[in-house]
């Protein structure tokens, strides 16, 4: 098939000085280059056009340029209300395009609400070795996926090879693989913005902490991650409203709570009435009643006989029900939330997530891939349907009980530090408005 032609040839010839030291592909006849590009997915073709001026001029004059640009600029199967709220299912070409862009920009991540790239809220970057593992995994005929911990913790990630090495040592002895401590993370408390400008228009700030641990039982790897947020009492209401209205706003607080490769519906971790799942249930309540309601709803959801203390759930008095934890409907991830009221020292939200990652040395056990690689997933009707096939993990196998508070950790902020978050929010909001220009009136 003959592809045009003179315009493309002139574009390459005009940009010829740029070709010195560049890839030899642009020294091929333009017709041949366009023939090659037609075999590539739109995301790769657009990325090729961004490499240099000559490639851009060649792509711009190609007959398929407009269709390829359209495919990465739109969303797939987005209903009309999704267009109004600026969210919806991300088209495969756009998702792949953004993911490939992040390889060269370790300080950026994909916002699932606005479908754009944002800077990490903590101004930290993804490590180079994690990007290298990500790229290497894509070249694998059976990608496993990279375990990550969300935009608040871009510097942490685990690969499937590391998981397999941990299981190998646990099964075969200390001369093999990696120790279990390799999967242990314990950070200090740090101040962070709880989301991007589009998912967190109130510019809520709080102190966050991450802890993880792993055990190997019966040759299978089980993982426990603990996300903690410490924020001012009056900030609980807007945060909970964001969670309880997740299905309408398209914001599932993925930047704060990241449990697996899929988007966790944190709303299910609370025992809410059908009405409160779709409306702001706490808007007219006082701060103290909001906090009490949140504590009660989280406690009632998991079936605790009484609110958890600072040392976590009393597992001796707690009988695990079939659906005590909420969970992902696509993989073996279960999660629960515990809330501690520390008075003027803030409200601490503890999110526990447990995963059965399977026998990583067995190629037929694909639980890791189900959790951390989106192309290999089994869609159940809901998380209860999934838990019937993959029951909840026994909580007693982990050294740390669910719901343990870290308010007494040496790095915990003082009351003065916590109340200074008002000032941090004001500065960030002012800087953001200035960066958007004089005509900016807010996200809503």
Short mmCIF file of C-alpha atoms in Angstrom, two decimals:
data_model
loop_
_atom_site.label_atom_id
_atom_site.label_comp_id
_atom_site.label_asym_id
_atom_site.label_seq_id
_atom_site.Cartn_x
_atom_site.Cartn_y
_atom_site.Cartn_z
CA UNK A 1 0.00 0.00 0.00
CA UNK A 2 1.47 3.32 -1.04
CA UNK A 3 1.41 6.00 1.61
CA UNK A 4 1.96 9.53 0.81
CA UNK A 5 4.61 11.08 0.36
CA UNK A 6 5.86 14.34 -0.94
CA UNK A 7 4.76 16.37 2.09
CA UNK A 8 6.27 13.80 4.45
CA UNK A 9 9.49 13.68 2.40
CA UNK A 10 9.78 17.46 2.55
CA UNK A 11 9.17 17.44 6.29
CA UNK A 12 12.10 15.10 6.86
CA UNK A 13 14.32 17.03 4.47
CA UNK A 14 13.53 20.34 6.15
CA UNK A 15 14.45 18.87 9.56
CA UNK A 16 17.52 17.05 8.24
CA UNK A 17 20.02 19.08 10.35
CA UNK A 18 18.36 17.60 13.44
CA UNK A 19 19.24 14.10 12.28
CA UNK A 20 22.94 14.36 13.08
CA UNK A 21 23.58 11.66 15.68
CA UNK A 22 19.87 10.73 15.79
CA UNK A 23 18.32 7.33 15.18
CA UNK A 24 18.91 5.96 11.70
CA UNK A 25 15.22 5.18 11.23
CA UNK A 26 14.61 8.75 10.11
CA UNK A 27 17.18 8.35 7.35
CA UNK A 28 14.90 5.81 5.71
CA UNK A 29 12.52 6.99 2.98
CA UNK A 30 9.47 8.67 4.55
CA UNK A 31 7.11 6.21 2.86
CA UNK A 32 8.90 3.31 4.54
CA UNK A 33 8.88 5.00 7.95
CA UNK A 34 5.13 5.57 7.68
CA UNK A 35 4.64 1.94 6.66
CA UNK A 36 6.49 0.87 9.82
CA UNK A 37 4.47 3.21 12.02
CA UNK A 38 1.20 1.76 10.75
CA UNK A 39 2.08 -1.52 12.46
CA UNK A 40 2.41 0.17 15.87
CA UNK A 41 -0.27 1.01 18.40
CA UNK A 42 -1.35 4.69 18.51
CA UNK A 43 0.38 5.28 21.86
CA UNK A 44 3.75 4.22 20.48
CA UNK A 45 3.31 6.25 17.28
CA UNK A 46 2.53 9.44 19.23
CA UNK A 47 5.49 8.82 21.51
CA UNK A 48 7.70 8.41 18.43
CA UNK A 49 6.52 11.82 17.22
CA UNK A 50 7.73 13.37 20.50
CA UNK A 51 11.32 12.21 20.12
CA UNK A 52 12.48 15.04 17.82
CA UNK A 53 11.33 17.71 15.42
CA UNK A 54 11.85 15.54 12.34
CA UNK A 55 9.71 12.74 13.79
CA UNK A 56 7.02 15.24 14.77
CA UNK A 57 6.87 16.78 11.28
CA UNK A 58 6.70 13.34 9.73
CA UNK A 59 3.87 12.25 12.03
CA UNK A 60 1.93 15.50 11.62
CA UNK A 61 1.68 14.96 7.86
CA UNK A 62 0.80 11.27 8.11
CA UNK A 63 -2.75 10.29 7.04
CA UNK A 64 -3.37 8.55 10.40
CA UNK A 65 -2.08 11.34 12.66
CA UNK A 66 -5.51 12.77 13.57
CA UNK A 67 -7.03 9.38 14.38
CA UNK A 68 -4.07 8.44 16.58
CA UNK A 69 -4.19 11.74 18.46
CA UNK A 70 -7.93 11.31 18.95
CA UNK A 71 -7.46 7.80 20.40
CA UNK A 72 -5.13 9.01 23.16
CA UNK A 73 -7.18 12.14 23.87
CA UNK A 74 -10.48 10.43 24.64
CA UNK A 75 -11.89 7.94 27.11
CA UNK A 76 -13.44 4.60 26.25
CA UNK A 77 -17.18 4.05 26.68
CA UNK A 78 -17.63 7.12 28.85
CA UNK A 79 -21.30 7.85 29.68
CA UNK A 80 -22.57 11.45 29.42
CA UNK A 81 -22.40 12.02 33.17
CA UNK A 82 -18.78 10.87 33.10
CA UNK A 83 -17.93 13.61 30.64
CA UNK A 84 -19.53 16.20 32.89
CA UNK A 85 -17.57 15.04 35.94
CA UNK A 86 -14.38 14.59 33.93
CA UNK A 87 -13.91 10.96 34.74
CA UNK A 88 -14.70 7.57 33.30
CA UNK A 89 -12.96 4.45 31.98
CA UNK A 90 -9.61 5.31 30.54
CA UNK A 91 -9.20 4.27 26.89
CA UNK A 92 -6.50 1.64 26.35
CA UNK A 93 -4.46 3.87 24.03
CA UNK A 94 -4.56 6.82 26.40
CA UNK A 95 -3.71 4.68 29.41
CA UNK A 96 -0.77 3.08 27.66
CA UNK A 97 0.43 6.45 26.36
CA UNK A 98 0.41 8.02 29.84
CA UNK A 99 2.07 4.97 31.37
CA UNK A 100 4.87 5.08 28.81
CA UNK A 101 5.36 8.79 29.44
CA UNK A 102 5.92 8.16 33.13
CA UNK A 103 8.99 6.04 32.29
CA UNK A 104 10.88 9.22 31.47
CA UNK A 105 9.24 11.30 34.20
CA UNK A 106 9.73 9.53 37.56
CA UNK A 107 8.21 12.51 39.42
CA UNK A 108 4.82 12.10 37.70
CA UNK A 109 1.94 9.63 38.09
CA UNK A 110 -1.39 9.05 36.35
CA UNK A 111 -4.38 10.63 38.05
CA UNK A 112 -7.33 8.27 37.58
CA UNK A 113 -9.84 11.09 37.97
CA UNK A 114 -8.72 13.66 35.40
CA UNK A 115 -6.70 11.16 33.29
CA UNK A 116 -3.65 13.40 33.28
CA UNK A 117 -0.15 13.30 34.75
CA UNK A 118 0.40 14.93 38.14
CA UNK A 119 3.41 15.46 40.34
CA UNK A 120 3.59 13.19 43.38
CA UNK A 121 1.94 15.01 46.33
CA UNK A 122 5.04 14.58 48.49
CA UNK A 123 7.41 15.89 45.76
CA UNK A 124 9.29 12.58 45.91
CA UNK A 125 10.25 10.50 42.87
CA UNK A 126 10.04 6.91 41.77
CA UNK A 127 13.45 5.23 41.97
CA UNK A 128 15.32 4.43 38.76
CA UNK A 129 15.54 0.71 39.54
CA UNK A 130 11.76 0.54 39.87
CA UNK A 131 11.32 2.07 36.42
CA UNK A 132 13.87 -0.38 35.02
CA UNK A 133 11.99 -3.30 36.59
CA UNK A 134 8.73 -1.92 35.21
CA UNK A 135 10.14 -1.74 31.66
CA UNK A 136 11.77 -5.17 31.93
CA UNK A 137 8.48 -6.63 33.13
CA UNK A 138 6.65 -5.30 30.07
CA UNK A 139 9.04 -7.23 27.83
CA UNK A 140 8.22 -10.47 29.61
CA UNK A 141 5.85 -12.77 27.73
CA UNK A 142 3.94 -13.10 30.99
CA UNK A 143 4.25 -9.82 32.94
CA UNK A 144 3.91 -10.07 36.70
CA UNK A 145 3.42 -6.46 37.67
CA UNK A 146 5.17 -4.26 40.21
CA UNK A 147 3.87 -3.93 43.78
CA UNK A 148 3.58 -0.23 44.56
CA UNK A 149 2.27 1.83 47.47
CA UNK A 150 0.56 4.79 45.84
CA UNK A 151 1.57 8.37 45.06
CA UNK A 152 2.32 9.16 48.70
CA UNK A 153 5.11 6.55 48.67
CA UNK A 154 6.65 6.50 45.15
CA UNK A 155 10.08 5.47 46.44
CA UNK A 156 8.88 2.01 47.52
CA UNK A 157 8.14 -0.95 45.27
CA UNK A 158 8.64 -4.72 45.20
CA UNK A 159 9.09 -6.98 42.19
CA UNK A 160 7.87 -10.51 41.63
CA UNK A 161 11.48 -11.72 41.55
CA UNK A 162 11.98 -10.37 45.06
CA UNK A 163 8.84 -12.13 46.25
CA UNK A 164 9.99 -15.40 44.72
CA UNK A 165 13.39 -15.03 46.40
CA UNK A 166 11.72 -14.48 49.80
CA UNK A 167 9.60 -17.61 49.38
CA UNK A 168 12.65 -19.56 48.24
CA UNK A 169 14.60 -18.75 51.41
CA UNK A 170 11.65 -19.49 53.67
CA UNK A 171 11.18 -22.90 52.04
CA UNK A 172 14.79 -23.97 51.38
CA UNK A 173 16.94 -22.31 54.02
CA UNK A 174 19.04 -19.19 54.70
CA UNK A 175 21.54 -19.90 51.91
CA UNK A 176 18.87 -19.10 49.31
CA UNK A 177 17.00 -16.01 48.24
CA UNK A 178 16.12 -13.02 50.41
CA UNK A 179 15.04 -12.71 54.07
CA UNK A 180 11.46 -11.88 55.02
CA UNK A 181 12.72 -8.56 56.39
CA UNK A 182 13.26 -7.48 52.78
CA UNK A 183 9.49 -6.97 52.58
CA UNK A 184 9.36 -4.91 55.79
CA UNK A 185 8.90 -1.14 55.60
CA UNK A 186 8.51 1.20 58.55
CA UNK A 187 8.57 4.91 57.76
CA UNK A 188 8.46 7.97 59.93
CA UNK A 189 5.43 10.19 60.00
CA UNK A 190 5.58 12.85 57.27
CA UNK A 191 3.39 15.76 56.23
CA UNK A 192 1.65 15.20 52.89
CA UNK A 193 -1.10 16.61 50.75
CA UNK A 194 -3.81 13.96 50.56
CA UNK A 195 -4.27 13.89 46.81
CA UNK A 196 -3.97 16.09 43.73
CA UNK A 197 -5.78 19.33 42.99
CA UNK A 198 -8.59 17.50 41.22
CA UNK A 199 -9.10 14.70 43.75
CA UNK A 200 -8.46 16.94 46.76
CA UNK A 201 -9.75 20.43 45.90
CA UNK A 202 -9.84 21.35 49.60
CA UNK A 203 -6.04 20.87 49.68
CA UNK A 204 -6.36 18.66 52.76
CA UNK A 205 -3.06 17.92 54.47
CA UNK A 206 -2.22 15.36 57.08
CA UNK A 207 0.60 13.26 58.44
CA UNK A 208 1.00 9.83 56.85
CA UNK A 209 2.92 6.69 57.75
CA UNK A 210 3.50 3.37 55.98
CA UNK A 211 4.33 0.00 57.53
CA UNK A 212 4.51 -3.43 55.89
CA UNK A 213 5.30 -7.00 56.89
CA UNK A 214 5.21 -10.41 55.22
CA UNK A 215 5.01 -14.05 56.28
CA UNK A 216 5.40 -17.30 54.39
CA UNK A 217 3.00 -20.08 55.41
CA UNK A 218 2.76 -23.36 53.53
CA UNK A 219 5.04 -22.05 50.80
CA UNK A 220 2.74 -19.09 50.10
CA UNK A 221 3.53 -15.40 50.63
CA UNK A 222 1.09 -13.31 52.68
CA UNK A 223 1.52 -9.55 52.83
CA UNK A 224 0.22 -6.97 55.32
CA UNK A 225 0.37 -3.23 54.60
CA UNK A 226 -0.70 -0.50 57.01
CA UNK A 227 -1.48 3.03 55.80
CA UNK A 228 -1.99 5.62 58.51
CA UNK A 229 -3.29 9.17 58.31
CA UNK A 230 -3.22 11.65 61.20
CA UNK A 231 -5.23 14.80 60.61
CA UNK A 232 -7.05 17.54 62.43
CA UNK A 233 -10.49 16.66 63.83
CA UNK A 234 -12.30 19.16 61.57
CA UNK A 235 -10.64 17.60 58.50
CA UNK A 236 -12.34 14.24 59.11
CA UNK A 237 -15.66 15.47 57.71
CA UNK A 238 -14.40 16.48 54.23
CA UNK A 239 -12.23 13.37 54.02
CA UNK A 240 -15.10 11.02 54.90
CA UNK A 241 -17.44 12.85 52.52
CA UNK A 242 -14.93 12.23 49.75
CA UNK A 243 -14.90 8.52 50.59
CA UNK A 244 -18.66 8.07 50.96
CA UNK A 245 -19.41 9.89 47.69
CA UNK A 246 -16.71 8.01 45.79
CA UNK A 247 -19.01 6.37 43.28
CA UNK A 248 -20.44 9.71 42.15
CA UNK A 249 -17.27 11.81 42.06
CA UNK A 250 -15.08 9.11 40.58
CA UNK A 251 -12.61 9.61 43.40
CA UNK A 252 -11.81 6.49 45.39
CA UNK A 253 -8.99 8.08 47.40
CA UNK A 254 -6.51 5.96 45.47
CA UNK A 255 -3.76 8.46 46.24
CA UNK A 256 -4.15 7.80 49.96
CA UNK A 257 -5.15 4.14 50.11
CA UNK A 258 -3.43 1.90 47.57
CA UNK A 259 -4.00 -1.80 48.20
CA UNK A 260 -3.57 -3.47 44.81
CA UNK A 261 -3.33 -2.61 41.12
CA UNK A 262 -7.09 -2.01 41.02
CA UNK A 263 -8.98 0.89 42.54
CA UNK A 264 -10.15 0.01 46.02
CA UNK A 265 -13.59 1.23 47.05
CA UNK A 266 -12.69 2.45 50.54
CA UNK A 267 -16.34 3.34 51.14
CA UNK A 268 -17.05 -0.37 51.67
CA UNK A 269 -14.84 -0.33 54.77
CA UNK A 270 -17.60 1.57 56.58
CA UNK A 271 -21.01 0.24 57.63
CA UNK A 272 -23.08 2.86 55.83
CA UNK A 273 -26.79 2.92 55.11
CA UNK A 274 -27.88 2.86 51.45
CA UNK A 275 -28.77 6.56 51.60
CA UNK A 276 -25.40 7.64 53.00
CA UNK A 277 -23.61 5.82 50.19
CA UNK A 278 -24.81 8.48 47.78
CA UNK A 279 -25.18 11.66 49.86
CA UNK A 280 -23.03 13.59 52.27
CA UNK A 281 -24.14 11.93 55.51
CA UNK A 282 -22.19 14.05 57.97
CA UNK A 283 -22.48 17.54 56.50
CA UNK A 284 -24.83 18.90 59.16
CA UNK A 285 -23.23 17.14 62.13
CA UNK A 286 -20.78 18.59 64.60
CA UNK A 287 -17.11 17.62 64.47
CA UNK A 288 -17.35 15.40 67.55
CA UNK A 289 -20.44 13.57 66.24
CA UNK A 290 -18.75 13.06 62.87
CA UNK A 291 -15.76 11.44 64.53
CA UNK A 292 -17.98 9.26 66.71
CA UNK A 293 -20.01 8.18 63.68
CA UNK A 294 -16.90 7.31 61.69
CA UNK A 295 -15.46 5.27 64.56
CA UNK A 296 -18.77 3.43 65.06
CA UNK A 297 -19.27 2.73 61.35
CA UNK A 298 -15.74 1.35 60.93
CA UNK A 299 -16.07 -0.76 64.09
CA UNK A 300 -19.49 -2.09 63.15
CA UNK A 301 -18.33 -2.97 59.63
CA UNK A 302 -15.78 -5.52 60.87
CA UNK A 303 -17.90 -6.73 63.80
CA UNK A 304 -15.72 -5.54 66.67
CA UNK A 305 -17.57 -5.78 70.00
CA UNK A 306 -16.08 -2.44 71.11
CA UNK A 307 -13.78 0.24 69.63
CA UNK A 308 -10.16 -0.84 69.22
CA UNK A 309 -7.53 0.49 71.62
CA UNK A 310 -4.14 1.88 70.68
CA UNK A 311 -2.74 -1.65 70.58
CA UNK A 312 -5.19 -2.72 67.87
CA UNK A 313 -7.96 -5.26 67.68
CA UNK A 314 -8.46 -7.76 70.48
CA UNK A 315 -8.25 -10.89 68.35
CA UNK A 316 -9.05 -13.13 71.33
CA UNK A 317 -12.48 -11.51 71.71
CA UNK A 318 -12.94 -11.08 67.97
CA UNK A 319 -14.44 -13.87 65.91
CA UNK A 320 -13.66 -13.39 62.24
CA UNK A 321 -16.79 -13.37 60.16
CA UNK A 322 -16.85 -14.46 56.54
CA UNK A 323 -17.01 -10.87 55.33
CA UNK A 324 -15.33 -9.02 58.21
CA UNK A 325 -12.98 -7.24 55.80
CA UNK A 326 -13.94 -5.41 52.65
CA UNK A 327 -12.06 -6.51 49.58
CA UNK A 328 -11.23 -6.15 45.93
CA UNK A 329 -13.55 -7.95 43.51
CA UNK A 330 -10.69 -8.68 41.10
CA UNK A 331 -7.88 -10.09 43.26
CA UNK A 332 -7.05 -11.60 46.68
CA UNK A 333 -6.87 -8.29 48.57
CA UNK A 334 -8.90 -7.57 51.72
CA UNK A 335 -8.85 -4.37 53.78
CA UNK A 336 -10.38 -2.73 56.85
CA UNK A 337 -10.24 0.67 58.55
CA UNK A 338 -9.86 1.54 62.23
CA UNK A 339 -10.24 5.08 63.58
CA UNK A 340 -8.63 6.45 66.75
CA UNK A 341 -9.66 9.77 68.31
CA UNK A 342 -6.70 11.39 70.07
CA UNK A 343 -8.48 14.64 70.92
CA UNK A 344 -6.40 17.73 70.14
CA UNK A 345 -3.60 15.42 69.00
CA UNK A 346 -5.74 14.57 65.98
CA UNK A 347 -7.72 11.70 64.50
CA UNK A 348 -5.76 8.70 63.26
CA UNK A 349 -7.17 6.57 60.44
CA UNK A 350 -5.49 3.17 60.23
CA UNK A 351 -6.04 1.17 57.06
CA UNK A 352 -4.98 -2.50 57.12
CA UNK A 353 -4.76 -4.48 53.87
CA UNK A 354 -3.83 -8.15 53.61
CA UNK A 355 -2.99 -10.09 50.45
CA UNK A 356 -2.55 -13.73 49.58
CA UNK A 357 0.19 -13.51 46.94
CA UNK A 358 0.36 -17.24 46.43
CA UNK A 359 3.25 -19.62 45.83
CA UNK A 360 5.50 -17.31 43.83
CA UNK A 361 7.79 -20.18 42.80
CA UNK A 362 4.90 -22.05 41.16
CA UNK A 363 4.23 -20.78 37.59
CA UNK A 364 0.64 -22.03 37.80
CA UNK A 365 -0.13 -19.85 40.85
CA UNK A 366 -1.00 -16.44 39.43
CA UNK A 367 -2.25 -14.61 42.54
CA UNK A 368 0.59 -12.06 42.36
CA UNK A 369 -0.34 -11.29 38.76
CA UNK A 370 -4.01 -10.92 39.69
CA UNK A 371 -3.07 -8.36 42.35
CA UNK A 372 -0.43 -6.39 40.45
CA UNK A 373 -1.01 -6.85 36.73
CA UNK A 374 -4.31 -5.58 35.36
CA UNK A 375 -4.45 -7.77 32.24
CA UNK A 376 -4.74 -10.92 34.34
CA UNK A 377 -7.77 -10.54 36.56
CA UNK A 378 -10.94 -12.43 37.35
CA UNK A 379 -13.97 -10.17 37.66
CA UNK A 380 -16.42 -11.28 40.33
CA UNK A 381 -19.83 -9.75 40.93
CA UNK A 382 -18.59 -8.12 44.14
CA UNK A 383 -15.95 -8.66 46.80
CA UNK A 384 -18.23 -11.06 48.74
CA UNK A 385 -18.47 -13.25 45.66
CA UNK A 386 -14.68 -13.16 45.39
CA UNK A 387 -14.24 -14.01 49.08
CA UNK A 388 -16.32 -17.13 48.58
CA UNK A 389 -13.64 -18.36 46.17
CA UNK A 390 -10.68 -16.90 48.10
CA UNK A 391 -11.60 -16.72 51.83
CA UNK A 392 -10.12 -14.05 54.06
CA UNK A 393 -6.65 -14.67 55.48
CA UNK A 394 -6.27 -15.51 59.17
CA UNK A 395 -5.24 -12.32 60.97
CA UNK A 396 -3.29 -14.12 63.66
CA UNK A 397 -0.51 -15.12 61.24
CA UNK A 398 0.91 -11.57 61.15
CA UNK A 399 3.06 -10.13 63.96
CA UNK A 400 1.09 -6.85 63.94
CA UNK A 401 -2.60 -6.86 64.77
CA UNK A 402 -5.00 -4.74 62.70
CA UNK A 403 -5.79 -1.26 63.93
CA UNK A 404 -2.58 -0.61 65.89
CA UNK A 405 -2.03 3.11 66.47
CA UNK A 406 1.33 4.79 65.82
CA UNK A 407 0.57 7.98 67.72
CA UNK A 408 3.40 7.15 70.17
CA UNK A 409 5.98 6.58 67.45
CA UNK A 410 9.08 8.79 68.03
CA UNK A 411 8.43 10.61 64.74
CA UNK A 412 4.79 11.42 65.54
CA UNK A 413 3.99 15.13 65.14
CA UNK A 414 3.35 17.28 68.15
CA UNK A 415 0.00 18.99 68.64
CA UNK A 416 1.58 22.23 67.46
CA UNK A 417 2.92 20.56 64.29
CA UNK A 418 -0.47 19.09 63.52
CA UNK A 419 -2.30 22.39 63.89
CA UNK A 420 0.25 24.07 61.63
CA UNK A 421 -1.22 22.08 58.73
CA UNK A 422 -3.70 24.94 58.35
CA UNK A 423 -0.80 27.15 57.36
CA UNK A 424 0.60 24.52 54.97
CA UNK A 425 -2.77 24.21 53.24
CA UNK A 426 -3.06 27.97 52.86
CA UNK A 427 0.41 28.27 51.29
CA UNK A 428 -0.15 25.38 48.89
CA UNK A 429 -3.57 26.70 47.87
CA UNK A 430 -2.15 30.18 47.24
CA UNK A 431 0.76 28.85 45.19
CA UNK A 432 -1.55 26.67 43.13
CA UNK A 433 -3.95 29.51 42.34
CA UNK A 434 -1.03 31.70 41.26
CA UNK A 435 0.31 28.95 39.00
CA UNK A 436 -3.10 28.59 37.30
CA UNK A 437 -3.28 32.27 36.31
CA UNK A 438 -5.53 35.20 37.20
CA UNK A 439 -8.68 33.69 35.67
CA UNK A 440 -8.63 30.51 37.81
CA UNK A 441 -11.77 30.08 39.96
CA UNK A 442 -11.27 26.58 41.40
CA UNK A 443 -11.89 23.02 40.35
CA UNK A 444 -15.68 23.09 40.80
#
